[in-house]
PDB file of C-alpha atoms and ligand atoms in Angstrom:
ATOM      1  CA  MET A1177     -62.992 -99.125  -8.208  1.00  0.00           C
ATOM      2  CA  ARG A1178     -59.377 -98.503  -8.555  1.00  0.00           C
ATOM      3  CA  VAL A1179     -56.171-100.421  -9.589  1.00  0.00           C
ATOM      4  CA  THR A1180     -52.761 -99.488  -8.814  1.00  0.00           C
ATOM      5  CA  VAL A1181     -49.130-100.701  -9.816  1.00  0.00           C
ATOM      6  CA  ASP A1182     -46.258-100.720  -7.462  1.00  0.00           C
ATOM      7  CA  GLN A1183     -43.596 -99.694  -9.624  1.00  0.00           C
ATOM      8  CA  SER A1184     -41.038-101.042  -7.276  1.00  0.00           C
ATOM      9  CA  ARG A1185     -42.328-104.644  -7.295  1.00  0.00           C
ATOM     10  CA  CYS A1186     -43.288-104.773 -11.223  1.00  0.00           C
ATOM     11  CA  GLN A1187     -40.904-106.588 -13.235  1.00  0.00           C
ATOM     12  CA  GLY A1188     -42.547-105.998 -16.519  1.00  0.00           C
ATOM     13  CA  HIS A1189     -44.147-109.781 -16.869  1.00  0.00           C
ATOM     14  CA  ALA A1190     -47.153-108.109 -18.804  1.00  0.00           C
ATOM     15  CA  LEU A1191     -49.728-110.599 -17.875  1.00  0.00           C
ATOM     16  CA  CYS A1192     -51.953-107.730 -16.717  1.00  0.00           C
ATOM     17  CA  THR A1193     -52.039-106.155 -20.141  1.00  0.00           C
ATOM     18  CA  MET A1194     -53.254-109.439 -21.421  1.00  0.00           C
ATOM     19  CA  HIS A1195     -55.888-109.898 -18.360  1.00  0.00           C
ATOM     20  CA  ALA A1196     -57.106-106.401 -18.836  1.00  0.00           C
ATOM     21  CA  PRO A1197     -55.914-104.218 -21.898  1.00  0.00           C
ATOM     22  CA  GLU A1198     -58.655-101.737 -21.063  1.00  0.00           C
ATOM     23  CA  LEU A1199     -56.611-101.344 -17.792  1.00  0.00           C
ATOM     24  CA  PHE A1200     -53.136-101.495 -18.175  1.00  0.00           C
ATOM     25  CA  ASP A1201     -50.049-100.719 -20.654  1.00  0.00           C
ATOM     26  CA  LEU A1202     -46.587-100.634 -20.510  1.00  0.00           C
ATOM     27  CA  ASP A1203     -44.248 -97.481 -20.424  1.00  0.00           C
ATOM     28  CA  GLY A1204     -41.050 -97.031 -22.194  1.00  0.00           C
ATOM     29  CA  GLU A1205     -39.121 -99.541 -19.746  1.00  0.00           C
ATOM     30  CA  GLY A1206     -41.713-102.397 -19.843  1.00  0.00           C
ATOM     31  CA  HIS A1207     -43.492-101.420 -16.632  1.00  0.00           C
ATOM     32  CA  ALA A1208     -47.128-101.174 -16.392  1.00  0.00           C
ATOM     33  CA  VAL A1209     -48.997 -98.226 -16.033  1.00  0.00           C
ATOM     34  CA  VAL A1210     -52.922 -97.720 -15.271  1.00  0.00           C
ATOM     35  CA  VAL A1211     -54.955 -96.147 -18.266  1.00  0.00           C
ATOM     36  CA  ALA A1212     -58.202 -96.166 -16.796  1.00  0.00           C
ATOM     37  CA  ASP A1213     -58.666 -94.850 -13.264  1.00  0.00           C
ATOM     38  CA  PRO A1214     -61.454 -95.313 -11.762  1.00  0.00           C
ATOM     39  CA  VAL A1215     -61.965 -98.768 -13.694  1.00  0.00           C
ATOM     40  CA  PRO A1216     -64.685 -98.449 -15.849  1.00  0.00           C
ATOM     41  CA  GLY A1217     -68.022-100.551 -15.156  1.00  0.00           C
ATOM     42  CA  GLY A1218     -67.951-103.895 -16.072  1.00  0.00           C
ATOM     43  CA  LEU A1219     -64.121-104.106 -15.705  1.00  0.00           C
ATOM     44  CA  ASP A1220     -64.069-104.981 -12.087  1.00  0.00           C
ATOM     45  CA  GLN A1221     -63.181-108.622 -12.644  1.00  0.00           C
ATOM     46  CA  ALA A1222     -60.875-108.130 -15.005  1.00  0.00           C
ATOM     47  CA  ALA A1223     -59.321-105.899 -12.624  1.00  0.00           C
ATOM     48  CA  TYR A1224     -59.441-108.769 -10.068  1.00  0.00           C
ATOM     49  CA  ASP A1225     -58.213-111.186 -12.681  1.00  0.00           C
ATOM     50  CA  ALA A1226     -55.042-108.809 -13.253  1.00  0.00           C
ATOM     51  CA  GLU A1227     -54.215-108.446  -9.232  1.00  0.00           C
ATOM     52  CA  ALA A1228     -54.427-112.191  -9.287  1.00  0.00           C
ATOM     53  CA  GLY A1229     -52.393-112.970 -12.249  1.00  0.00           C
ATOM     54  CA  CYS A1230     -49.376-110.643 -11.295  1.00  0.00           C
ATOM     55  CA  PRO A1231     -46.754-113.093 -10.203  1.00  0.00           C
ATOM     56  CA  GLU A1232     -45.120-109.711  -8.493  1.00  0.00           C
ATOM     57  CA  GLU A1233     -48.086-109.057  -6.359  1.00  0.00           C
ATOM     58  CA  ALA A1234     -47.286-105.375  -7.785  1.00  0.00           C
ATOM     59  CA  ILE A1235     -50.925-104.907  -8.535  1.00  0.00           C
ATOM     60  CA  THR A1236     -53.924-103.694  -6.018  1.00  0.00           C
ATOM     61  CA  ALA A1237     -57.250-103.654  -6.978  1.00  0.00           C
ATOM     62  CA  GLU A1238     -59.911-101.951  -4.345  1.00  0.00           C
ATOM     63  CA  PRO A1239     -62.280-102.445  -2.870  1.00  0.00           C
ATOM     64  CA  ARG A1240     -60.884-105.958  -2.115  1.00  0.00           C
ATOM     65  CA  ARG A1241     -62.419-108.759  -3.584  1.00  0.00           C
ATOM     66  CA  PRO A1242     -65.405-109.937  -1.535  1.00  0.00           C
ATOM     67  CA  ALA A1243     -64.443-112.802   0.552  1.00  0.00           C
ATOM     68  CA  ARG A1244     -66.003-116.490  -0.285  1.00  0.00           C
ATOM     69  CA  THR A1245     -68.661-117.195   2.556  1.00  0.00           C
ATOM     70  CA  GLY A1246     -67.495-120.608   2.338  1.00  0.00           C
ATOM     71  CA  GLN A1247     -70.746-122.085   2.344  1.00  0.00           C
ATOM     72  CA  ALA A1248     -70.899-125.940   1.893  1.00  0.00           C
ATOM     73  CA  ARG A1249     -73.461-127.151  -0.544  1.00  0.00           C
ATOM     74  CA  SER A1250     -76.000-129.887   0.711  1.00  0.00           C
TER      75      SER A1250
HETATM   76 FE1  F3S B1319     -45.960-105.661 -13.918  1.00  0.00          FE
HETATM   77 FE2  F3S B1319     -47.230-107.703 -13.081  1.00  0.00          FE
HETATM   78 FE3  F3S B1319     -48.299-106.452 -14.898  1.00  0.00          FE
HETATM   79  S1  F3S B1319     -44.928-107.723 -13.288  1.00  0.00           S
HETATM   80  S2  F3S B1319     -46.177-105.615 -16.268  1.00  0.00           S
HETATM   81  S3  F3S B1319     -48.117-105.358 -12.874  1.00  0.00           S
HETATM   82  S4  F3S B1319     -48.130-108.907 -14.627  1.00  0.00           S
END
């Protein structure tokens, strides 16, 4: 899988570097940059967590997280 950062949205909140330090770092201006592309095996969940945790919705993880089935437990 891959993650990307939309630099026009990133405001430097740095939550991504806390959720997934293996995947993101900050550049000299405090904006996130991807440091592992493609995402190494085993870090898919970290990528999704970083995507969900960015308050600016600047991160995109692909392929998209599988949708929950919504099946009710009986
Ligand atoms: Fe930027 Fe979002 Fe990370 S604003 S620094 S991509 S948490």
